CSV table of C-alpha atoms in Angstrom, one decimal:
chain,number,residue,atom,x,y,z
I,140,MET,CA,18.7,14.7,-68.3
I,141,SER,CA,20.8,11.6,-69.1
I,142,ALA,CA,19.9,8.2,-67.8
I,143,ARG,CA,23.1,8.2,-65.8
I,144,LYS,CA,22.2,11.4,-63.9
I,145,ALA,CA,18.6,10.2,-63.4
I,146,LEU,CA,19.9,6.9,-61.8
I,147,SER,CA,22.4,8.8,-59.6
I,148,ALA,CA,19.6,11.1,-58.4
I,149,ILE,CA,17.4,8.1,-57.6
I,150,ALA,CA,20.2,6.3,-55.8
I,151,ILE,CA,21.0,9.4,-53.7
I,152,SER,CA,17.4,10.0,-52.9
I,153,ALA,CA,16.9,6.3,-51.9
I,154,SER,CA,20.1,6.5,-49.7
I,155,ILE,CA,18.8,9.6,-47.9
I,156,LEU,CA,15.4,8.0,-47.4
I,157,LEU,CA,16.8,4.8,-45.9
I,158,ALA,CA,19.3,6.7,-43.7
I,159,THR,CA,16.6,8.9,-42.2
I,160,THR,CA,14.0,6.2,-41.6
I,161,GLY,CA,16.3,3.3,-40.8
I,162,CYS,CA,14.8,2.7,-37.3
I,163,SER,CA,11.4,2.0,-38.7
I,164,PHE,CA,12.9,-1.0,-40.5
I,165,THR,CA,14.1,-2.6,-37.3
I,166,PRO,CA,11.9,-5.2,-35.5
I,167,SER,CA,9.9,-3.5,-32.7
I,168,GLN,CA,11.4,-5.8,-30.0
I,169,HIS,CA,14.7,-3.9,-30.5
I,170,ILE,CA,13.3,-0.4,-30.0
I,171,ALA,CA,13.9,0.5,-26.3
I,172,SER,CA,11.0,2.9,-26.1
I,173,MET,CA,8.6,0.1,-26.7
I,174,GLN,CA,9.7,-1.7,-23.5
I,175,ASP,CA,7.4,-1.6,-20.5
I,176,TYR,CA,8.9,0.3,-17.6
I,177,ALA,CA,7.9,2.3,-14.6
I,178,PRO,CA,8.4,6.0,-15.3
I,179,SER,CA,9.1,6.7,-11.6
I,180,ASP,CA,11.5,5.9,-8.8
I,181,GLY,CA,9.2,3.1,-7.5
I,182,ALA,CA,8.2,-0.4,-8.5
I,183,GLN,CA,5.1,-1.7,-10.1
I,184,VAL,CA,3.4,-5.1,-10.2
I,185,VAL,CA,0.2,-6.6,-11.5
I,186,VAL,CA,-1.8,-9.5,-10.1
I,187,GLY,CA,-5.0,-10.0,-12.1
I,188,HIS,CA,-7.0,-6.7,-11.9
I,189,LEU,CA,-4.9,-5.6,-8.9
I,190,LYS,CA,-2.0,-3.2,-9.6
I,191,ILE,CA,0.6,-1.5,-7.4
I,192,ARG,CA,2.1,1.6,-8.9
I,193,ASN,CA,5.1,3.6,-7.9
I,194,ALA,CA,5.8,1.6,-4.7
I,195,PHE,CA,8.9,2.7,-2.8
I,196,ILE,CA,10.1,2.6,0.8
I,197,LEU,CA,11.4,5.6,2.7
I,198,THR,CA,13.6,5.1,5.8
I,199,ASN,CA,15.2,7.5,8.3
I,200,GLY,CA,17.1,4.7,10.0
I,201,THR,CA,14.5,4.3,12.7
I,202,THR,CA,11.2,4.2,10.9
I,203,THR,CA,10.6,2.5,7.6
I,204,ALA,CA,7.4,2.9,5.5
I,205,LEU,CA,5.9,1.9,2.2
I,206,PHE,CA,4.4,4.5,-0.2
I,207,GLY,CA,2.6,3.9,-3.5
I,208,SER,CA,-0.9,3.4,-5.0
I,209,VAL,CA,-3.1,0.3,-5.3
I,210,VAL,CA,-5.5,0.1,-8.2
I,211,ASN,CA,-8.4,-2.3,-8.8
I,212,SER,CA,-9.1,-2.1,-12.6
I,213,GLY,CA,-11.8,-4.9,-12.4
I,214,ASN,CA,-15.5,-4.9,-11.9
I,215,ASP,CA,-15.4,-6.9,-8.6
I,216,ASP,CA,-14.1,-6.0,-5.1
I,217,ILE,CA,-10.7,-7.5,-4.3
I,218,ASP,CA,-9.1,-8.4,-1.0
I,219,ALA,CA,-5.5,-7.3,-1.4
I,220,THR,CA,-2.6,-8.5,0.7
I,221,ILE,CA,0.9,-7.1,0.7
I,222,GLN,CA,3.3,-9.6,2.3
I,223,TYR,CA,6.8,-9.1,3.5
I,224,THR,CA,9.4,-10.8,5.7
I,225,SER,CA,10.0,-8.9,8.9
I,226,LYS,CA,13.4,-8.4,10.6
I,227,ASP,CA,12.9,-11.5,12.7
I,228,GLY,CA,12.2,-13.6,9.7
I,229,VAL,CA,8.4,-13.9,10.2
I,230,LYS,CA,6.1,-13.4,7.2
I,231,SER,CA,3.8,-10.4,7.9
I,232,ASN,CA,0.7,-9.5,6.0
I,233,ILE,CA,-1.1,-6.1,5.4
I,234,SER,CA,-4.6,-6.9,4.1
I,235,PHE,CA,-7.3,-4.5,2.9
I,236,PRO,CA,-10.2,-4.4,0.5
I,237,VAL,CA,-9.9,-2.6,-2.8
I,238,PHE,CA,-13.3,-1.9,-4.3
I,239,ALA,CA,-14.1,-2.3,-8.0
I,240,GLY,CA,-12.5,0.6,-10.0
I,241,GLU,CA,-10.9,2.1,-6.8
I,242,LYS,CA,-7.5,3.6,-6.4
I,243,ILE,CA,-6.0,3.7,-2.9
I,244,ASP,CA,-3.1,5.9,-2.1
I,245,ILE,CA,-0.5,4.8,0.5
I,246,GLY,CA,1.3,7.8,2.0
I,247,TYR,CA,-0.1,10.3,-0.6
I,248,ASN,CA,-3.0,12.7,-0.6
I,249,GLY,CA,-3.5,12.8,3.1
I,250,THR,CA,-3.1,9.1,3.7
I,251,GLU,CA,-0.6,7.5,6.1
I,252,PRO,CA,2.2,5.4,4.8
I,253,VAL,CA,2.3,1.7,5.8
I,254,LYS,CA,5.1,1.2,8.4
I,255,LEU,CA,7.2,-2.0,7.8
I,256,ASP,CA,9.4,-3.9,10.2
I,257,VAL,CA,12.1,-4.7,7.6
I,258,ASP,CA,15.8,-4.3,7.3
I,259,ALA,CA,16.0,-1.4,4.8
I,260,THR,CA,19.0,0.8,3.9
I,261,GLU,CA,19.0,3.5,1.3
I,262,GLY,CA,19.9,2.1,-2.1
I,263,SER,CA,18.8,-1.4,-1.4
I,264,ASN,CA,15.6,-3.3,-2.4
I,265,VAL,CA,13.0,-5.0,-0.2
I,266,GLN,CA,11.1,-8.0,-1.6
I,267,LEU,CA,7.4,-7.8,-1.2
I,268,TRP,CA,4.5,-10.0,-2.4
I,269,LEU,CA,1.2,-8.8,-3.8
I,270,LEU,CA,-1.6,-11.3,-3.3
I,271,ASP,CA,-5.3,-11.1,-4.1
I,272,ASN,CA,-8.2,-13.5,-3.2
I,273,VAL,CA,-8.2,-15.1,-6.7
I,274,ASN,CA,-4.9,-15.2,-8.5
I,275,ALA,CA,-1.4,-16.5,-7.5
I,276,GLY,CA,0.7,-13.8,-5.9
I,277,GLN,CA,3.6,-12.0,-7.4
I,278,SER,CA,6.9,-10.9,-5.8
I,279,PHE,CA,8.4,-7.5,-6.6
I,280,ASN,CA,11.4,-5.6,-5.4
I,281,VAL,CA,10.8,-2.2,-3.9
I,282,PRO,CA,13.5,0.4,-3.8
I,283,VAL,CA,14.5,2.0,-0.5
I,284,LEU,CA,15.0,5.8,-0.8
I,285,SER,CA,15.9,8.5,1.7
I,286,GLY,CA,14.6,12.1,2.1
I,287,ALA,CA,17.7,13.4,0.3
I,288,LYS,CA,15.7,14.2,-2.9
I,289,ALA,CA,13.6,17.3,-2.7
I,290,GLU,CA,10.5,15.6,-4.2
I,291,TYR,CA,10.4,13.2,-1.2
I,292,ALA,CA,11.1,15.7,1.6
I,293,GLU,CA,7.4,16.1,2.4
I,294,LEU,CA,6.8,12.4,2.5
I,295,PHE,CA,10.0,11.8,4.5
I,296,ASN,CA,8.5,14.1,7.2
I,297,LEU,CA,5.7,11.6,7.6
I,298,LEU,CA,8.2,9.1,9.1
I,299,GLY,CA,8.7,11.3,12.2
I,300,LYS,CA,11.9,11.3,14.2
């Protein structure tokens, strides 16, 4: 084999190698799959060891309620508060203990959703705050959904008429 053919073969091999593995040469901050995101329709937020997962609001036009899960990943009990601004502009609090290592479902697994007195229309977001007894609170936007999706039909029935 001549040197020219050998160099051509090496060049072609290198081109194929670079073309098929090009994404591994890009910095990781440009790879979209490395970005944090909530793989659900709901919102998530973290305050210290307290986490809200897949939080969303369902409304039937009369009743509006919050669904989701609250997790305490710490070794100490936490007093959690979800704060929102009601229709009349007053800040309202929903407070409850979350024991160390505990997960509390809201509106799932036989639990009732938390009714909210907020202006909520399908497709909008409602701003809530998550507070604990140690850290500064964090605001997060919770999507408002309807019972139109089949996966929410059972939960939508919890709102009543």
